[in-house]
Amino acid sequence: MASLNAAAHAQAVWKEVLEYISRLHGSWVRQWFTELTPVDLSGGILVVRAATTIQQQYLTGKCRDIFNEAAQAVTGNLVSVNFVTGAGAGGGLTRLGDAYDDVILSPDYVFDNFVQGPCNRLAMVACAAVAEKPGRAYNPLFIHGGCGLGKTHLLQATCQDILQRQPGARILYLSCDTFINHFMDCVQAGDMAEFRFRYRHVDVLVIDDIHFLSRRDRTQEEFFHTFNTLFQANKQIILSSDASPNEIPDMEDRLVSRFNSGLVARVDKPCYETRIAIVSKKARLRGITLPDDVVAYIAKRVESNTRELEGAITKIQGYAMLNGGKYDLDVARSALGDIVPMSERQIPIQQIIEVVVKFYNVRLADLQSKKRHKSIALPRQVCMYLARQKTRYSLEEIGGYFGGRDHTTVMHAIRTVTEQRTHNEQFAGQLDRIEATLTPLQAQSA
Ligand code: ADP
Ligand code: MG
């Protein structure tokens, strides 16, 4: 039991620790930090109680260095911070054991902090329904979409919501990489029984980024059986991926059809209004208030994905710190001045070709030749389309570059690709993936 004195001392130090962090590591601050309770400071250890296991694991796993730095700076002693939970705060999240414990749930990734918009409504509603009735609403639930659009957030929110409703639920949440590595280790050790026991005795299995199973034949086979066992026992399966089931390359047909058999929901890029709401929400979570014009400025400048919106807030926070904590349009402008809107960014044409050539497995010489075979013509049209969208070259220049064709050919290519993109979902997905790998000059030099 901590003595009264130690508790009071802990309280005073903790207050300074929080101030230090908000001064020097502002982007780490979360509003819920104010709910943490310092309980003791003795023997060089500051003990702080978190309200939930998820908070405690997050603080220990992600924030420990920063808190230790702060505790040492404010006390001038070699103090470290130890996060604990109160009695009864345990969650039922099944842990895999140290070697495989790569995923720490973030207390930020809950439904309350997720902004709904036309871009993600179906996915969000489906996750909420599954959280309410695991194994009975949609099974499996398959969420797909581009990078930074909230898939991981939704998966973690679903886990946390289930835990809140059923603290005893056995949930296994992991990245696909973990599944693959664990599988390979167990194969090598000849311990498949252990592996199967782990994955087949849960109520909810959540695997993030399942597209990494692509080309992993043996792991796919094992996952197929895991899937069937759980599915037949009415256990919930939730998966996320950067592509729809049909678009994941080299995925067994029987798995694709399993993935498609439940609910498949796509998350898209957020529209302007949704971006506004997300920026406001993220700022509030960090305990800062941004004026409306600053929020609008961020939402206008940063349009590609939500992760970049957060990066923009972090930048502005840094600048504001240097300007006496003021958040106004001038600060936002100087902080984001170097973020050029996507529409104004330049991609080198060599990079476009490199990516397309690799994607379609063709040769540059063929793209620049007169060949008209479909296997060459389509990648060539995609190159022309992307060159027109992402560079400043004229139709004539682009035509000249791809085998001395005239500008009407380029126009035709652009029209064909645009048309296909709207009407052919599989093709649209391919283009999304190609575009996602292009890095603008701006970002490269940053
Ligand atoms: P993904 O897994 O799809 O790559 P994440 O779930 O990691 O994306 O999201 C990236 C960041 O954007 C996270 O910090 C997440 O909280 C945030 N985010 C994405 N979509 C939303 C949303 N609709 N509302 C609030 N935050 C969002
Ligand atoms: Mg993710």
Short mmCIF file of C-alpha atoms and ligand atoms in Angstrom, two decimals:
data_model
loop_
_atom_site.label_atom_id
_atom_site.label_comp_id
_atom_site.label_asym_id
_atom_site.label_seq_id
_atom_site.Cartn_x
_atom_site.Cartn_y
_atom_site.Cartn_z
CA MET A 1 0.00 0.00 0.00
CA ALA A 2 1.35 3.39 -0.93
CA SER A 3 1.84 5.82 1.89
CA LEU A 4 -0.11 9.06 1.85
CA ASN A 5 3.04 10.96 1.18
CA ALA A 6 4.08 8.83 -1.73
CA ALA A 7 0.62 9.19 -3.24
CA ALA A 8 0.72 12.96 -2.94
CA HIS A 9 4.21 13.03 -4.38
CA ALA A 10 3.10 10.82 -7.27
CA GLN A 11 0.19 13.14 -7.91
CA ALA A 12 2.43 16.19 -8.15
CA VAL A 13 4.98 14.51 -10.40
CA TRP A 14 2.28 13.09 -12.63
CA LYS A 15 0.83 16.53 -13.21
CA GLU A 16 4.21 17.76 -14.35
CA VAL A 17 4.72 14.68 -16.52
CA LEU A 18 1.50 15.41 -18.40
CA GLU A 19 2.48 19.04 -18.86
CA TYR A 20 5.90 18.03 -20.13
CA ILE A 21 4.36 15.66 -22.68
CA SER A 22 1.86 18.16 -23.96
CA ARG A 23 4.68 20.69 -24.33
CA LEU A 24 7.19 18.41 -26.07
CA HIS A 25 5.20 15.54 -27.51
CA GLY A 26 1.85 17.16 -28.20
CA SER A 27 0.74 14.69 -30.84
CA TRP A 28 0.87 11.85 -28.30
CA VAL A 29 -1.55 13.49 -25.91
CA ARG A 30 -5.03 12.01 -25.71
CA GLN A 31 -7.95 13.35 -23.81
CA TRP A 32 -8.33 10.14 -21.87
CA PHE A 33 -4.88 10.67 -20.30
CA THR A 34 -6.67 12.90 -17.81
CA GLU A 35 -8.44 9.80 -16.48
CA LEU A 36 -5.21 8.05 -15.54
CA THR A 37 -4.55 7.94 -11.80
CA PRO A 38 -1.09 8.15 -10.24
CA VAL A 39 -1.02 5.86 -7.19
CA ASP A 40 2.54 5.64 -5.96
CA LEU A 41 6.03 6.95 -6.40
CA SER A 42 8.71 4.99 -4.62
CA GLY A 43 11.87 3.09 -5.42
CA GLY A 44 12.25 4.99 -8.68
CA ILE A 45 8.90 3.79 -10.01
CA LEU A 46 5.89 5.96 -10.68
CA VAL A 47 2.85 3.71 -10.69
CA VAL A 48 -0.12 4.91 -12.73
CA ARG A 49 -3.47 3.20 -12.93
CA ALA A 50 -5.38 2.96 -16.21
CA ALA A 51 -9.11 2.37 -16.36
CA THR A 52 -8.94 -0.52 -18.82
CA THR A 53 -6.56 -3.26 -19.86
CA ILE A 54 -6.58 -1.88 -23.39
CA GLN A 55 -5.39 1.50 -22.17
CA GLN A 56 -2.77 -0.12 -19.97
CA GLN A 57 -1.42 -2.28 -22.80
CA TYR A 58 -1.38 0.64 -25.21
CA LEU A 59 0.47 2.88 -22.77
CA THR A 60 2.98 0.19 -21.94
CA GLY A 61 3.47 -0.91 -25.52
CA LYS A 62 3.45 2.40 -27.35
CA CYS A 63 4.05 5.28 -24.98
CA ARG A 64 6.40 4.01 -22.34
CA ASP A 65 9.56 5.72 -23.66
CA ILE A 66 7.89 9.09 -23.77
CA PHE A 67 6.49 8.78 -20.27
CA ASN A 68 9.86 7.62 -18.91
CA GLU A 69 11.59 10.53 -20.60
CA ALA A 70 9.07 12.93 -19.08
CA ALA A 71 9.29 11.39 -15.59
CA GLN A 72 13.08 11.64 -15.68
CA ALA A 73 13.04 15.19 -16.98
CA VAL A 74 10.64 16.55 -14.38
CA THR A 75 12.14 14.74 -11.37
CA GLY A 76 15.77 14.87 -12.42
CA ASN A 77 15.98 11.25 -11.23
CA LEU A 78 16.02 7.91 -12.92
CA VAL A 79 12.30 7.33 -12.56
CA SER A 80 10.32 5.01 -14.78
CA VAL A 81 6.57 4.83 -15.22
CA ASN A 82 4.69 1.63 -14.66
CA PHE A 83 1.11 1.33 -15.91
CA VAL A 84 -1.26 -0.99 -14.09
CA THR A 85 -4.98 -1.69 -14.19
CA GLY A 86 -7.42 -1.71 -11.34
CA ALA A 87 -9.12 -4.91 -10.27
CA GLY A 88 -11.83 -6.06 -12.63
CA ALA A 89 -10.55 -4.05 -15.57
CA GLY A 90 -9.40 -7.11 -17.48
CA GLY A 91 -10.66 -7.74 -21.00
CA GLY A 92 -11.16 -11.12 -22.61
CA LEU A 93 -8.86 -10.43 -25.52
CA THR A 94 -6.94 -13.59 -26.17
CA ARG A 95 -3.24 -12.93 -26.22
CA LEU A 96 -1.02 -15.01 -28.40
CA GLY A 97 2.01 -15.11 -26.16
CA ASP A 98 4.98 -12.81 -26.39
CA ALA A 99 6.51 -13.86 -29.67
CA TYR A 100 3.32 -13.20 -31.59
CA ASP A 101 1.92 -10.27 -29.68
CA ASP A 102 2.38 -7.74 -32.40
CA VAL A 103 -0.98 -6.07 -32.20
CA ILE A 104 -1.88 -3.68 -29.45
CA LEU A 105 -5.42 -2.38 -29.59
CA SER A 106 -5.59 1.37 -29.57
CA PRO A 107 -8.06 2.97 -27.14
CA ASP A 108 -8.59 5.57 -29.89
CA TYR A 109 -9.94 3.04 -32.33
CA VAL A 110 -13.50 2.79 -31.05
CA PHE A 111 -16.80 3.44 -32.80
CA ASP A 112 -17.29 6.72 -30.96
CA ASN A 113 -14.17 8.08 -32.62
CA PHE A 114 -15.08 6.88 -36.09
CA VAL A 115 -16.74 9.39 -38.40
CA GLN A 116 -19.44 7.98 -40.59
CA GLY A 117 -19.81 9.23 -44.13
CA PRO A 118 -21.04 8.03 -47.50
CA CYS A 119 -17.55 6.58 -48.05
CA ASN A 120 -17.72 4.11 -45.18
CA ARG A 121 -21.35 3.84 -44.05
CA LEU A 122 -21.95 0.24 -45.09
CA ALA A 123 -18.70 -0.95 -43.52
CA MET A 124 -19.38 0.91 -40.30
CA VAL A 125 -22.97 -0.30 -39.98
CA ALA A 126 -21.92 -3.86 -40.72
CA CYS A 127 -19.20 -3.75 -38.07
CA ALA A 128 -21.64 -2.38 -35.51
CA ALA A 129 -24.15 -5.13 -36.35
CA VAL A 130 -21.48 -7.80 -36.02
CA ALA A 131 -20.35 -6.38 -32.69
CA GLU A 132 -23.89 -6.65 -31.43
CA LYS A 133 -24.44 -10.21 -32.65
CA PRO A 134 -21.13 -11.91 -33.37
CA GLY A 135 -21.58 -14.99 -35.55
CA ARG A 136 -25.19 -14.14 -36.26
CA ALA A 137 -25.30 -10.90 -38.28
CA TYR A 138 -22.87 -11.22 -41.18
CA ASN A 139 -20.36 -14.01 -41.36
CA PRO A 140 -17.71 -13.57 -42.56
CA LEU A 141 -17.46 -9.81 -42.63
CA PHE A 142 -14.95 -8.64 -45.21
CA ILE A 143 -13.88 -4.97 -45.25
CA HIS A 144 -11.71 -3.74 -48.09
CA GLY A 145 -10.35 -0.45 -49.38
CA GLY A 146 -7.27 1.67 -49.88
CA CYS A 147 -4.57 2.48 -47.41
CA GLY A 148 -5.35 4.80 -44.51
CA LEU A 149 -9.12 4.68 -44.96
CA GLY A 150 -10.05 3.24 -41.58
CA LYS A 151 -10.07 -0.55 -41.97
CA THR A 152 -7.87 -1.20 -38.96
CA HIS A 153 -9.82 1.36 -36.95
CA LEU A 154 -13.10 -0.42 -37.73
CA LEU A 155 -11.73 -3.87 -36.93
CA GLN A 156 -10.36 -2.73 -33.59
CA ALA A 157 -13.55 -0.85 -32.77
CA THR A 158 -15.54 -4.01 -33.42
CA CYS A 159 -13.29 -6.01 -31.07
CA GLN A 160 -13.58 -3.41 -28.33
CA ASP A 161 -17.32 -3.17 -28.70
CA ILE A 162 -17.71 -6.94 -28.44
CA LEU A 163 -15.50 -6.98 -25.34
CA GLN A 164 -17.62 -4.33 -23.75
CA ARG A 165 -20.81 -6.26 -24.38
CA GLN A 166 -19.35 -9.66 -23.53
CA PRO A 167 -16.25 -9.29 -21.36
CA GLY A 168 -15.69 -13.04 -21.51
CA ALA A 169 -15.70 -13.33 -25.30
CA ARG A 170 -12.61 -15.03 -26.69
CA ILE A 171 -11.39 -12.71 -29.40
CA LEU A 172 -8.28 -13.25 -31.43
CA TYR A 173 -7.16 -10.16 -33.27
CA LEU A 174 -4.01 -10.32 -35.34
CA SER A 175 -2.32 -9.18 -38.49
CA CYS A 176 -2.10 -11.58 -41.39
CA ASP A 177 1.68 -11.51 -41.06
CA THR A 178 1.42 -12.88 -37.56
CA PHE A 179 -0.80 -15.69 -38.79
CA ILE A 180 1.69 -16.56 -41.53
CA ASN A 181 4.74 -16.42 -39.27
CA HIS A 182 3.07 -18.43 -36.57
CA PHE A 183 2.00 -21.03 -39.11
CA MET A 184 5.50 -21.37 -40.52
CA ASP A 185 7.06 -21.67 -37.08
CA CYS A 186 4.59 -24.36 -36.06
CA VAL A 187 5.17 -26.29 -39.28
CA GLN A 188 8.88 -26.18 -38.65
CA ALA A 189 8.50 -27.23 -35.05
CA GLY A 190 6.06 -29.94 -36.10
CA ASP A 191 3.51 -28.56 -33.69
CA MET A 192 0.39 -28.12 -35.73
CA ALA A 193 -1.81 -29.24 -32.88
CA GLU A 194 -0.83 -26.18 -30.91
CA PHE A 195 -1.47 -23.94 -33.89
CA ARG A 196 -4.91 -25.40 -34.57
CA PHE A 197 -5.91 -25.22 -30.96
CA ARG A 198 -5.10 -21.50 -30.84
CA TYR A 199 -7.02 -20.49 -33.89
CA ARG A 200 -9.96 -22.82 -33.72
CA HIS A 201 -11.01 -22.25 -30.11
CA VAL A 202 -12.11 -18.66 -30.28
CA ASP A 203 -15.46 -16.92 -30.55
CA VAL A 204 -14.22 -14.20 -32.88
CA LEU A 205 -11.25 -14.33 -35.24
CA VAL A 206 -10.16 -11.00 -36.70
CA ILE A 207 -7.36 -10.89 -39.25
CA ASP A 208 -6.16 -7.55 -40.57
CA ASP A 209 -4.73 -7.26 -44.10
CA ILE A 210 -5.69 -10.75 -45.26
CA HIS A 211 -4.42 -9.91 -48.78
CA PHE A 212 -0.97 -10.90 -47.52
CA LEU A 213 -2.14 -14.51 -47.91
CA SER A 214 -1.70 -13.96 -51.63
CA ARG A 215 0.73 -16.58 -53.04
CA ARG A 216 1.00 -18.29 -49.66
CA ASP A 217 -0.41 -21.62 -50.80
CA ARG A 218 0.20 -23.64 -47.68
CA THR A 219 -0.95 -20.94 -45.31
CA GLN A 220 -4.05 -20.49 -47.47
CA GLU A 221 -4.78 -24.17 -47.15
CA GLU A 222 -4.45 -24.04 -43.37
CA PHE A 223 -6.52 -20.87 -43.18
CA PHE A 224 -9.22 -22.54 -45.25
CA HIS A 225 -9.61 -25.21 -42.60
CA THR A 226 -9.46 -22.69 -39.78
CA PHE A 227 -12.18 -20.73 -41.53
CA ASN A 228 -14.43 -23.73 -42.02
CA THR A 229 -14.07 -24.94 -38.46
CA LEU A 230 -14.98 -21.57 -37.03
CA PHE A 231 -17.72 -20.92 -39.54
CA GLN A 232 -19.42 -24.24 -38.91
CA ALA A 233 -19.41 -23.52 -35.19
CA ASN A 234 -21.08 -20.15 -35.85
CA LYS A 235 -18.00 -18.28 -34.71
CA GLN A 236 -17.51 -14.81 -36.15
CA ILE A 237 -14.79 -14.16 -38.73
CA ILE A 238 -13.79 -10.59 -39.65
CA LEU A 239 -11.23 -9.80 -42.32
CA SER A 240 -9.78 -6.70 -43.92
CA SER A 241 -7.92 -6.35 -47.18
CA ASP A 242 -6.61 -3.75 -49.59
CA ALA A 243 -8.61 -5.34 -52.40
CA SER A 244 -11.95 -7.08 -52.80
CA PRO A 245 -11.86 -10.91 -52.57
CA ASN A 246 -11.86 -11.31 -56.36
CA GLU A 247 -9.04 -8.86 -56.83
CA ILE A 248 -6.50 -10.41 -54.50
CA PRO A 249 -3.97 -12.04 -56.78
CA ASP A 250 -3.23 -15.73 -56.32
CA MET A 251 -5.88 -16.50 -53.78
CA GLU A 252 -7.48 -19.94 -53.92
CA ASP A 253 -10.93 -19.89 -55.47
CA ARG A 254 -12.48 -21.71 -52.55
CA LEU A 255 -11.22 -18.99 -50.20
CA VAL A 256 -12.42 -16.23 -52.50
CA SER A 257 -15.86 -17.78 -52.53
CA ARG A 258 -15.84 -18.10 -48.72
CA PHE A 259 -14.89 -14.43 -48.42
CA ASN A 260 -17.71 -13.48 -50.74
CA SER A 261 -20.25 -15.61 -48.93
CA GLY A 262 -20.85 -13.15 -46.09
CA LEU A 263 -20.90 -9.38 -46.33
CA VAL A 264 -18.27 -7.58 -48.38
CA ALA A 265 -18.08 -3.83 -47.72
CA ARG A 266 -15.77 -1.29 -49.26
CA VAL A 267 -14.39 1.85 -47.65
CA ASP A 268 -13.69 4.74 -50.00
CA LYS A 269 -11.83 7.99 -49.69
CA PRO A 270 -13.70 10.45 -47.47
CA CYS A 271 -15.45 13.35 -49.17
CA TYR A 272 -14.88 16.94 -48.07
CA GLU A 273 -17.66 17.00 -45.45
CA THR A 274 -16.44 13.77 -43.92
CA ARG A 275 -12.88 15.07 -43.85
CA ILE A 276 -14.10 18.14 -41.97
CA ALA A 277 -15.77 15.95 -39.37
CA ILE A 278 -12.71 13.71 -39.05
CA VAL A 279 -10.32 16.63 -38.52
CA SER A 280 -12.56 18.11 -35.81
CA LYS A 281 -12.87 14.77 -34.09
CA LYS A 282 -9.14 14.02 -34.19
CA ALA A 283 -8.31 17.46 -32.83
CA ARG A 284 -10.76 17.03 -29.98
CA LEU A 285 -9.24 13.65 -29.15
CA ARG A 286 -5.90 15.35 -28.78
CA GLY A 287 -7.43 17.97 -26.56
CA ILE A 288 -6.98 20.86 -28.99
CA THR A 289 -9.57 23.14 -30.51
CA LEU A 290 -9.13 24.20 -34.09
CA PRO A 291 -11.05 27.18 -35.48
CA ASP A 292 -13.45 26.36 -38.33
CA ASP A 293 -11.32 28.01 -40.99
CA VAL A 294 -8.30 25.95 -39.99
CA VAL A 295 -10.36 22.74 -40.09
CA ALA A 296 -11.63 23.66 -43.55
CA TYR A 297 -8.11 24.52 -44.69
CA ILE A 298 -6.79 21.10 -43.65
CA ALA A 299 -9.72 19.25 -45.21
CA LYS A 300 -9.19 21.10 -48.47
CA ARG A 301 -5.44 20.64 -48.67
CA VAL A 302 -5.29 17.00 -47.67
CA GLU A 303 -7.55 14.82 -49.71
CA SER A 304 -5.91 11.47 -50.27
CA ASN A 305 -6.47 9.54 -47.07
CA THR A 306 -7.28 9.90 -43.44
CA ARG A 307 -3.87 9.01 -42.13
CA GLU A 308 -2.52 12.09 -43.92
CA LEU A 309 -5.17 14.25 -42.26
CA GLU A 310 -3.74 13.21 -38.92
CA GLY A 311 -0.23 13.95 -40.13
CA ALA A 312 -1.39 17.44 -41.04
CA ILE A 313 -2.82 18.00 -37.56
CA THR A 314 0.49 16.86 -36.05
CA LYS A 315 2.41 19.32 -38.22
CA ILE A 316 0.13 22.16 -37.23
CA GLN A 317 0.47 21.19 -33.58
CA GLY A 318 4.24 21.43 -33.92
CA TYR A 319 4.07 24.86 -35.51
CA ALA A 320 1.52 26.11 -33.02
CA MET A 321 3.85 25.07 -30.21
CA LEU A 322 6.51 27.34 -31.65
CA ASN A 323 3.99 30.15 -31.93
CA GLY A 324 2.81 30.28 -28.36
CA GLY A 325 0.10 27.66 -28.75
CA LYS A 326 -1.94 29.66 -31.21
CA TYR A 327 -3.98 27.76 -33.79
CA ASP A 328 -4.89 30.09 -36.61
CA LEU A 329 -4.90 30.09 -40.38
CA ASP A 330 -1.42 31.60 -40.60
CA VAL A 331 0.04 28.82 -38.49
CA ALA A 332 -1.84 26.23 -40.54
CA ARG A 333 -0.60 27.79 -43.77
CA SER A 334 3.02 27.74 -42.76
CA ALA A 335 2.72 24.23 -41.37
CA LEU A 336 1.08 22.79 -44.47
CA GLY A 337 2.62 25.09 -47.03
CA ASP A 338 4.63 22.23 -48.38
CA ILE A 339 1.67 19.92 -48.86
CA VAL A 340 0.59 20.38 -52.43
CA PRO A 341 -2.92 19.10 -53.14
CA MET A 342 -2.93 15.76 -54.93
CA SER A 343 -4.36 17.36 -58.05
CA GLU A 344 -1.31 19.59 -58.38
CA ARG A 345 1.27 16.95 -57.68
CA GLN A 346 3.62 15.57 -60.26
CA ILE A 347 4.57 11.97 -60.80
CA PRO A 348 7.56 11.22 -63.04
CA ILE A 349 6.44 9.38 -66.16
CA GLN A 350 9.22 6.82 -65.64
CA GLN A 351 7.61 5.86 -62.38
CA ILE A 352 4.20 5.39 -64.00
CA ILE A 353 5.72 3.12 -66.60
CA GLU A 354 7.72 1.19 -64.05
CA VAL A 355 4.63 0.48 -61.97
CA VAL A 356 2.40 -0.44 -64.92
CA VAL A 357 5.03 -2.64 -66.55
CA LYS A 358 5.47 -4.53 -63.31
CA PHE A 359 1.76 -4.80 -62.64
CA TYR A 360 0.89 -6.24 -66.07
CA ASN A 361 4.17 -8.06 -66.48
CA VAL A 362 4.97 -6.53 -69.89
CA ARG A 363 8.06 -4.86 -71.31
CA LEU A 364 8.62 -1.16 -71.85
CA ALA A 365 9.79 -1.86 -75.41
CA ASP A 366 6.37 -3.42 -76.13
CA LEU A 367 4.52 -0.40 -74.78
CA GLN A 368 6.51 1.80 -77.11
CA SER A 369 6.08 -0.56 -80.07
CA LYS A 370 3.28 -0.66 -82.64
CA LYS A 371 1.91 -3.93 -81.26
CA ARG A 372 -1.85 -3.92 -80.87
CA HIS A 373 -2.39 -7.17 -79.05
CA LYS A 374 -4.78 -6.72 -76.14
CA SER A 375 -2.21 -7.84 -73.56
CA ILE A 376 -0.06 -4.86 -74.62
CA ALA A 377 -2.78 -2.41 -75.64
CA LEU A 378 -4.44 -2.29 -72.22
CA PRO A 379 -1.28 -1.55 -70.21
CA ARG A 380 -0.35 1.04 -72.81
CA GLN A 381 -3.74 2.71 -72.44
CA VAL A 382 -3.39 2.67 -68.67
CA CYS A 383 0.01 4.36 -69.00
CA MET A 384 -1.44 7.04 -71.25
CA TYR A 385 -4.33 7.62 -68.90
CA LEU A 386 -2.11 7.92 -65.85
CA ALA A 387 0.41 10.09 -67.72
CA ARG A 388 -2.41 12.48 -68.57
CA GLN A 389 -3.70 12.54 -65.00
CA LYS A 390 -0.46 12.72 -63.11
CA THR A 391 1.97 14.66 -65.30
CA ARG A 392 1.83 17.95 -67.17
CA TYR A 393 2.56 16.41 -70.57
CA SER A 394 0.22 17.20 -73.44
CA LEU A 395 -1.74 14.61 -75.42
CA GLU A 396 0.75 15.01 -78.27
CA GLU A 397 3.76 14.47 -76.06
CA ILE A 398 2.22 11.39 -74.48
CA GLY A 399 1.30 9.95 -77.86
CA GLY A 400 4.81 10.57 -79.12
CA TYR A 401 6.32 8.85 -76.14
CA PHE A 402 4.29 5.68 -76.59
CA GLY A 403 5.32 4.69 -80.07
CA GLY A 404 4.71 7.90 -82.00
CA ARG A 405 0.92 7.83 -81.79
CA ASP A 406 -1.20 10.91 -82.40
CA HIS A 407 -3.27 12.76 -79.83
CA THR A 408 -6.57 11.15 -80.87
CA THR A 409 -5.16 7.76 -79.89
CA VAL A 410 -4.31 9.14 -76.46
CA MET A 411 -7.78 10.63 -76.14
CA HIS A 412 -9.28 7.30 -77.08
CA ALA A 413 -7.13 5.56 -74.47
CA ILE A 414 -8.21 7.98 -71.77
CA ARG A 415 -11.86 7.56 -72.68
CA THR A 416 -11.58 3.76 -72.69
CA VAL A 417 -9.87 3.63 -69.33
CA THR A 418 -12.27 6.13 -67.77
CA GLU A 419 -15.21 4.14 -69.06
CA GLN A 420 -13.82 0.82 -67.84
CA ARG A 421 -13.03 2.34 -64.51
CA THR A 422 -16.66 3.27 -63.93
CA HIS A 423 -18.18 0.07 -65.24
CA ASN A 424 -15.73 -2.67 -64.41
CA GLU A 425 -15.21 -3.04 -60.70
CA GLN A 426 -12.28 -5.40 -61.02
CA PHE A 427 -10.47 -3.05 -63.36
CA ALA A 428 -11.24 -0.11 -61.07
CA GLY A 429 -9.65 -2.00 -58.22
CA GLN A 430 -6.53 -2.66 -60.28
CA LEU A 431 -6.23 1.02 -61.13
CA ASP A 432 -6.69 1.98 -57.49
CA ARG A 433 -3.86 -0.33 -56.54
CA ILE A 434 -1.58 1.00 -59.28
CA GLU A 435 -2.32 4.57 -58.24
CA ALA A 436 -1.71 3.78 -54.60
CA THR A 437 1.87 2.76 -55.37
CA LEU A 438 2.71 6.00 -57.19
CA THR A 439 4.59 8.46 -55.00
CA PRO A 440 4.50 12.11 -56.01
CA LEU A 441 7.79 14.00 -56.28
CA GLN A 442 6.62 16.10 -53.37
CA ALA A 443 6.34 13.15 -51.03
CA GLN A 444 9.56 11.61 -52.29
CA SER A 445 11.64 14.62 -51.46
CA ALA A 446 9.99 15.15 -48.08
P1 ADP B 1 -6.26 1.33 -42.90
O1 ADP B 1 -6.21 0.19 -41.93
O2 ADP B 1 -7.46 1.28 -43.79
O3 ADP B 1 -5.00 1.54 -43.66
P2 ADP B 1 -6.47 2.90 -40.49
O4 ADP B 1 -7.63 2.25 -39.84
O5 ADP B 1 -5.13 2.60 -39.94
O6 ADP B 1 -6.47 2.66 -42.06
O7 ADP B 1 -6.74 4.48 -40.46
C1 ADP B 1 -5.72 5.44 -40.56
C2 ADP B 1 -6.01 6.55 -39.59
O8 ADP B 1 -7.14 7.27 -40.04
C3 ADP B 1 -6.34 6.05 -38.21
O9 ADP B 1 -5.75 6.88 -37.26
C4 ADP B 1 -7.86 6.13 -38.12
O10 ADP B 1 -8.29 6.43 -36.81
C5 ADP B 1 -8.15 7.28 -39.04
N1 ADP B 1 -9.46 7.16 -39.70
C6 ADP B 1 -9.73 6.57 -40.89
N2 ADP B 1 -11.03 6.69 -41.20
C7 ADP B 1 -11.61 7.36 -40.18
C8 ADP B 1 -12.94 7.81 -39.90
N3 ADP B 1 -13.95 7.58 -40.74
N4 ADP B 1 -13.16 8.49 -38.75
C9 ADP B 1 -12.15 8.74 -37.90
N5 ADP B 1 -10.89 8.35 -38.11
C10 ADP B 1 -10.60 7.68 -39.22
MG MG B 2 -4.68 -1.16 -41.60
#
